[in-house]
PDB file of C-alpha atoms in Angstrom:
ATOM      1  CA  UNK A  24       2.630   4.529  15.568  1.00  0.00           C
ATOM      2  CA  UNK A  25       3.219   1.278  13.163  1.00  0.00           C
ATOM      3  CA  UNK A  26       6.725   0.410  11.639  1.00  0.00           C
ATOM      4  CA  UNK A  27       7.736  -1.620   8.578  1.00  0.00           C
ATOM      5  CA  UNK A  28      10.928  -3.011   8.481  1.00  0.00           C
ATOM      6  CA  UNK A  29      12.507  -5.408   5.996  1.00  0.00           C
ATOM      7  CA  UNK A  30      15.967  -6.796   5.880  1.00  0.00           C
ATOM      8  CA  UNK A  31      17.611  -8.250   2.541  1.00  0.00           C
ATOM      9  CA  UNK A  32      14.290  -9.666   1.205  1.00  0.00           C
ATOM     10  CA  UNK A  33      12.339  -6.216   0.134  1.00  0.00           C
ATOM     11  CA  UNK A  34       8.911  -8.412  -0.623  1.00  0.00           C
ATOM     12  CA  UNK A  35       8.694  -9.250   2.854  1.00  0.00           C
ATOM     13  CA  UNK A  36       7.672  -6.466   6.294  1.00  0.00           C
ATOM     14  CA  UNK A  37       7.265  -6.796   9.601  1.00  0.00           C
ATOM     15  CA  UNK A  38       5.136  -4.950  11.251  1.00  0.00           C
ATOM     16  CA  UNK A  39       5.413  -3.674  14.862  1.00  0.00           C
ATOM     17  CA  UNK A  40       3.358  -1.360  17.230  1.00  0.00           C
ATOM     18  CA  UNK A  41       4.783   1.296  19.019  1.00  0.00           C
ATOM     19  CA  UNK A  42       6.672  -0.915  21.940  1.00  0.00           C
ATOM     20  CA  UNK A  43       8.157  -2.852  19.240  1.00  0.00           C
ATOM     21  CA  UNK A  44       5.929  -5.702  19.768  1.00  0.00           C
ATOM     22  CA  UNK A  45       5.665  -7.604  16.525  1.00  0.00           C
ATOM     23  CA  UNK A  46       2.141  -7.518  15.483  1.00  0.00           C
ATOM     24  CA  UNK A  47       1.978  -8.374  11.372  1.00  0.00           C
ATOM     25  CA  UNK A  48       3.355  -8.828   8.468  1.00  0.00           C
ATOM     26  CA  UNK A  49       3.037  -7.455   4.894  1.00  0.00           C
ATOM     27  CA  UNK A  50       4.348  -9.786   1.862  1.00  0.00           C
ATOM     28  CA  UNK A  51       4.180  -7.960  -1.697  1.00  0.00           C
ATOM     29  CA  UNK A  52       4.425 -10.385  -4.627  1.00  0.00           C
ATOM     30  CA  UNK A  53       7.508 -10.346  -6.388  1.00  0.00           C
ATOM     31  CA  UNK A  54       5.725  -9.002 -10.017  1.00  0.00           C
ATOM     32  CA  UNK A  55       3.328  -6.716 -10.948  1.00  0.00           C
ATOM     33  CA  UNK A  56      -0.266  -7.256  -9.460  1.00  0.00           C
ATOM     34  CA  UNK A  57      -2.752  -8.170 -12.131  1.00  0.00           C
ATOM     35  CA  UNK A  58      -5.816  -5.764 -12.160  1.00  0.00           C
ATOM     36  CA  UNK A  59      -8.542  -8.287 -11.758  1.00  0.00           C
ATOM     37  CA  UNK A  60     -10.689  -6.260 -14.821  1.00  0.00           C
ATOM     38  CA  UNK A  61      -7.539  -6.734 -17.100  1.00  0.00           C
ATOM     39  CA  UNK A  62      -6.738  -9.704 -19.524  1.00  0.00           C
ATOM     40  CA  UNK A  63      -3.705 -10.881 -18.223  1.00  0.00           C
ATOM     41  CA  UNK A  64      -6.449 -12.412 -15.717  1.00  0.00           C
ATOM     42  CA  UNK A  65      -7.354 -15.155 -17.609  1.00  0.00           C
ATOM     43  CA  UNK A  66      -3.962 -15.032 -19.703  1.00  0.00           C
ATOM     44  CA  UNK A  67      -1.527 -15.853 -16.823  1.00  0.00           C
ATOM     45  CA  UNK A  68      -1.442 -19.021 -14.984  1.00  0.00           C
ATOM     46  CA  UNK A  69      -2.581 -18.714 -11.174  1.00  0.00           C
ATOM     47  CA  UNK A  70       0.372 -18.726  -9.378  1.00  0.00           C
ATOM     48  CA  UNK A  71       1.007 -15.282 -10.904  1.00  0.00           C
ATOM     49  CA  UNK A  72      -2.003 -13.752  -9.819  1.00  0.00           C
ATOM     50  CA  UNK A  73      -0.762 -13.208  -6.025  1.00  0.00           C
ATOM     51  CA  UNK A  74      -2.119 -10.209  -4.462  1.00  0.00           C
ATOM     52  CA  UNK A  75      -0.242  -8.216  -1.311  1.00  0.00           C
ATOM     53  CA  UNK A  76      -1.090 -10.132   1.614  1.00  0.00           C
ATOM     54  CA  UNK A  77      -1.430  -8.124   4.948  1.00  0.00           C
ATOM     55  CA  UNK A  78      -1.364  -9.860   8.061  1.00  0.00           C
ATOM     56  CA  UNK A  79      -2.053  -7.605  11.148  1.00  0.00           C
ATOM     57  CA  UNK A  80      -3.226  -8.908  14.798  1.00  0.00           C
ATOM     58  CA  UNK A  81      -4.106 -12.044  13.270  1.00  0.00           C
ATOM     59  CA  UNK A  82      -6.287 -10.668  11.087  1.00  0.00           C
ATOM     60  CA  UNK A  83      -5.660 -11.566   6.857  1.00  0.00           C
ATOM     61  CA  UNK A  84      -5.875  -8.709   4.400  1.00  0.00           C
ATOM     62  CA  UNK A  85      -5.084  -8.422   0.947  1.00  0.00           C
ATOM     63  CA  UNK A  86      -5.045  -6.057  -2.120  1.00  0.00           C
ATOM     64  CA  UNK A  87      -6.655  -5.926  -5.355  1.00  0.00           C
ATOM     65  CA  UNK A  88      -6.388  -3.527  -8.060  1.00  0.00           C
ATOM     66  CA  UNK A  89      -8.755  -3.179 -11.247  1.00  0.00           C
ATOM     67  CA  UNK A  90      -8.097  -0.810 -14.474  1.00  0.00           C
ATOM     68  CA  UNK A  91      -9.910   2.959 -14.674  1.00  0.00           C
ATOM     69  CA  UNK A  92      -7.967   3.583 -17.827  1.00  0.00           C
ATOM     70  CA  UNK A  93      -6.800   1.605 -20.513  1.00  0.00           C
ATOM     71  CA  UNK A  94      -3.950   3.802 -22.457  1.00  0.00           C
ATOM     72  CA  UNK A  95      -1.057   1.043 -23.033  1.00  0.00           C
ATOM     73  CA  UNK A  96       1.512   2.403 -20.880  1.00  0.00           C
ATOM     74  CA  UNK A  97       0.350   4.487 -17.908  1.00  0.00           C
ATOM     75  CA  UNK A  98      -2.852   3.538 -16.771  1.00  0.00           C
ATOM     76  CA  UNK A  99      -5.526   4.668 -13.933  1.00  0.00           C
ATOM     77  CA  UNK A 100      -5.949   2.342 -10.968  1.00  0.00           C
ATOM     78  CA  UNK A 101      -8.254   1.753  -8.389  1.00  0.00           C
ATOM     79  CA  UNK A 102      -6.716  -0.342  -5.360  1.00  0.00           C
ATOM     80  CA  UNK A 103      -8.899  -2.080  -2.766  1.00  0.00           C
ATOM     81  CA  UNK A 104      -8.159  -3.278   0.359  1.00  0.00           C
ATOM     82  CA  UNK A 105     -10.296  -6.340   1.282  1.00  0.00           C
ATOM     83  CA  UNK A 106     -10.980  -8.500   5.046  1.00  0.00           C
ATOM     84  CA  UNK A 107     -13.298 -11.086   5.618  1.00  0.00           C
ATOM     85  CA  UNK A 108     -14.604 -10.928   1.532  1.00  0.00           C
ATOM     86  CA  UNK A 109     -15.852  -7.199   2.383  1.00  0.00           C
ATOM     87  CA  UNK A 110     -14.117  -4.035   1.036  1.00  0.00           C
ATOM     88  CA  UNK A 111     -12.849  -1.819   4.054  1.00  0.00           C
ATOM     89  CA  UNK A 112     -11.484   1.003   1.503  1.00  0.00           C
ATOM     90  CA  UNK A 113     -10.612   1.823  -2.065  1.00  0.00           C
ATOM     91  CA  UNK A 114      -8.176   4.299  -3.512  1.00  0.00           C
ATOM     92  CA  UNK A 115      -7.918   5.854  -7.140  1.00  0.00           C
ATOM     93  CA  UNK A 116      -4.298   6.515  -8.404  1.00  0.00           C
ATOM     94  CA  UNK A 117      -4.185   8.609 -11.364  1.00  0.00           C
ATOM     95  CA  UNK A 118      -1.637   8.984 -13.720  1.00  0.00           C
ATOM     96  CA  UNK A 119       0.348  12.776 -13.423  1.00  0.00           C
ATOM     97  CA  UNK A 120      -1.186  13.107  -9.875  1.00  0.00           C
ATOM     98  CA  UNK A 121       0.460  13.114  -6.779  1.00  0.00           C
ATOM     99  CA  UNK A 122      -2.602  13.218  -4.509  1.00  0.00           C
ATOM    100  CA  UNK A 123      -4.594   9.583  -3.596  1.00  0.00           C
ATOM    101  CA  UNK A 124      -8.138   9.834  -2.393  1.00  0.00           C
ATOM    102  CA  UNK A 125      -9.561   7.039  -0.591  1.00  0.00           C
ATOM    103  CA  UNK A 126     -12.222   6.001   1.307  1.00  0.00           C
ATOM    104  CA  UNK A 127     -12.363   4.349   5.334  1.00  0.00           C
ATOM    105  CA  UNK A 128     -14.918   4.037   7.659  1.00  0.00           C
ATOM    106  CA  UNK A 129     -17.156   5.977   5.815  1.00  0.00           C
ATOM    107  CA  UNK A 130     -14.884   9.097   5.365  1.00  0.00           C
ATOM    108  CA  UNK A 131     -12.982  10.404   2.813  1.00  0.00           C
ATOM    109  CA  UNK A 132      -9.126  11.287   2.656  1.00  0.00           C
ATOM    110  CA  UNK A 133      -6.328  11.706   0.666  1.00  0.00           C
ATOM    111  CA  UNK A 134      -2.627  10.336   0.403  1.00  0.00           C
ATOM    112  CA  UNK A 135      -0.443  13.666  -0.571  1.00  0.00           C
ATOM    113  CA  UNK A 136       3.199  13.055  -1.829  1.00  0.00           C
ATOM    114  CA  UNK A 137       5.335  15.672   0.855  1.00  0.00           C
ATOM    115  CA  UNK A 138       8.396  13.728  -0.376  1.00  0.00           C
ATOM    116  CA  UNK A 139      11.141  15.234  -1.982  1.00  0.00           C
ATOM    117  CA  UNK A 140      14.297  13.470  -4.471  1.00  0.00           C
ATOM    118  CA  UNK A 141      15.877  11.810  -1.733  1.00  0.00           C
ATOM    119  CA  UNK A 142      12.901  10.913   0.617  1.00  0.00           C
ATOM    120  CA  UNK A 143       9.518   9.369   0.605  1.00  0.00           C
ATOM    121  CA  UNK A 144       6.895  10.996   2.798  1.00  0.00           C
ATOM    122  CA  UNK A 145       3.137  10.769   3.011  1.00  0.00           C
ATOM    123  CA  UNK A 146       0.573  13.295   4.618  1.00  0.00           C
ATOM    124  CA  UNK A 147      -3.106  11.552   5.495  1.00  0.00           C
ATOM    125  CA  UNK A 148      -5.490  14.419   5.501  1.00  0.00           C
ATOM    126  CA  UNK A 149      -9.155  14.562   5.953  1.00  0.00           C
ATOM    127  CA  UNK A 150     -10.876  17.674   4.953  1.00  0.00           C
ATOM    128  CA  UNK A 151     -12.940  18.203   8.187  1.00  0.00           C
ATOM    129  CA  UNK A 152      -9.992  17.688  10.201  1.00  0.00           C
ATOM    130  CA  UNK A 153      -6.786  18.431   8.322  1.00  0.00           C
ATOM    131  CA  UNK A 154      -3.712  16.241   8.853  1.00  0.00           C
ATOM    132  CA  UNK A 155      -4.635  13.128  10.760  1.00  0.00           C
ATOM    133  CA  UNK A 156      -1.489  11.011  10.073  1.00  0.00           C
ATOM    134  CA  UNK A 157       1.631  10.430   7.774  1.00  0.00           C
ATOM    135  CA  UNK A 158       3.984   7.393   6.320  1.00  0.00           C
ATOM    136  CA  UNK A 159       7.777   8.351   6.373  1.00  0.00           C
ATOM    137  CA  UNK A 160      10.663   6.909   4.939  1.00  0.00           C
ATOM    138  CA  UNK A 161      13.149   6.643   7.818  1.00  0.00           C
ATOM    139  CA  UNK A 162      15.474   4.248   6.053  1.00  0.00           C
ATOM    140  CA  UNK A 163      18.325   6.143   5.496  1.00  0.00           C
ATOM    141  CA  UNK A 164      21.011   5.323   3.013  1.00  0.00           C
ATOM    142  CA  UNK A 165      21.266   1.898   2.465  1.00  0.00           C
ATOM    143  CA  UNK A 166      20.558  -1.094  -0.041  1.00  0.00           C
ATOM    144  CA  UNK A 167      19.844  -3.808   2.099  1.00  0.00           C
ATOM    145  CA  UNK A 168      16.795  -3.048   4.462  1.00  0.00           C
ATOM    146  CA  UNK A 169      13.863  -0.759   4.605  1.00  0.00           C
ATOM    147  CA  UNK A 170      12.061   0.623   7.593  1.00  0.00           C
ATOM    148  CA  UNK A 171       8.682   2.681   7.176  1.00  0.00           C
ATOM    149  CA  UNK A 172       6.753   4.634  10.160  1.00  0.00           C
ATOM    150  CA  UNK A 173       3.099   5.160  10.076  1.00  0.00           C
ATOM    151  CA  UNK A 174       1.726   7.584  12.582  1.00  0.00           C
ATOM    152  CA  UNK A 175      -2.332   7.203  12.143  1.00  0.00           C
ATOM    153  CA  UNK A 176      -5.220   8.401  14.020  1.00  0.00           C
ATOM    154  CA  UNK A 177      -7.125   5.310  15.662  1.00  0.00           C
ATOM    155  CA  UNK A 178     -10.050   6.413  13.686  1.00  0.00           C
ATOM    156  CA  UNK A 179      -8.364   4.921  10.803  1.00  0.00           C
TER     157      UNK A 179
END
């Protein structure tokens, strides 16, 4: 099991393993990522053009996004998460649809929204295998901090 907490500053997690132990860090830009198909691209200057930055066991990560869909307001994305120049997985997130498929060492799965008003829950399923994981919401009421648990199989 992972958890991501943040205090006052909600752009900035830590990440620690299941004894606590402090073991990343995720920092989300404070604007909208740029899809790197789009032409904000070449619009904006570089400094806006930050992607999330995932730091985990001394390992650097980061996100990029690119367009699927082009219809002014809501839009189709695909999101890829990328180590070492290579791609380890990619996600589509269509607009209306509350199910994400991806793709991870070599498999297949999808992100399903189990969340309800008040709450934010995530089920990880893989076909062959059914449920394999989930990200929960465990924050509580309050404006200041956030705190996430993932519960993942190591095969992810």
């Amino acid at each position: 099991m992972l958890t991501a907490k943040c205090s006052f500053l909600k752009f900035k997690y830590s990440i620690f393993d299941s004894n606590q132990q402090l073991i990343g860090s995720l920092e989300l830009p404070n604007y909208a990522m740029i899809p790197r198909n789009g032409w904000a691209k070449k619009a904006l200057p570089k400094k806006y053009q930050d992607a999330v930055q995932i730091n985990l066991r001394g390992h650097p990560y980061h996100l990029e996004c690119e367009l699927l869909s082009n219809r002014m307001i809501s839009n189709d994305y695909r999101y890829f998460l990328l180590g070492g120049g290579n791609t380890i997985a990619s996600a589509d997130a269509r607009v209306g649809h509350s199910t994400y498929m991806f793709e991870s060492s070599g498999g297949t799965y999808s992100l399903v929204d189990k969340g309800g008003i008040f709450s934010i829950k995530y089920e990880i399923i893989n076909s062959a295998q059914g449920v394999i994981g989930e990200i929960t919401d465990k924050t509580g009421f309050s404006l200041w901090s956030r705190k996430f648990e993932i519960n993942i199989s190591d095969q992810l």
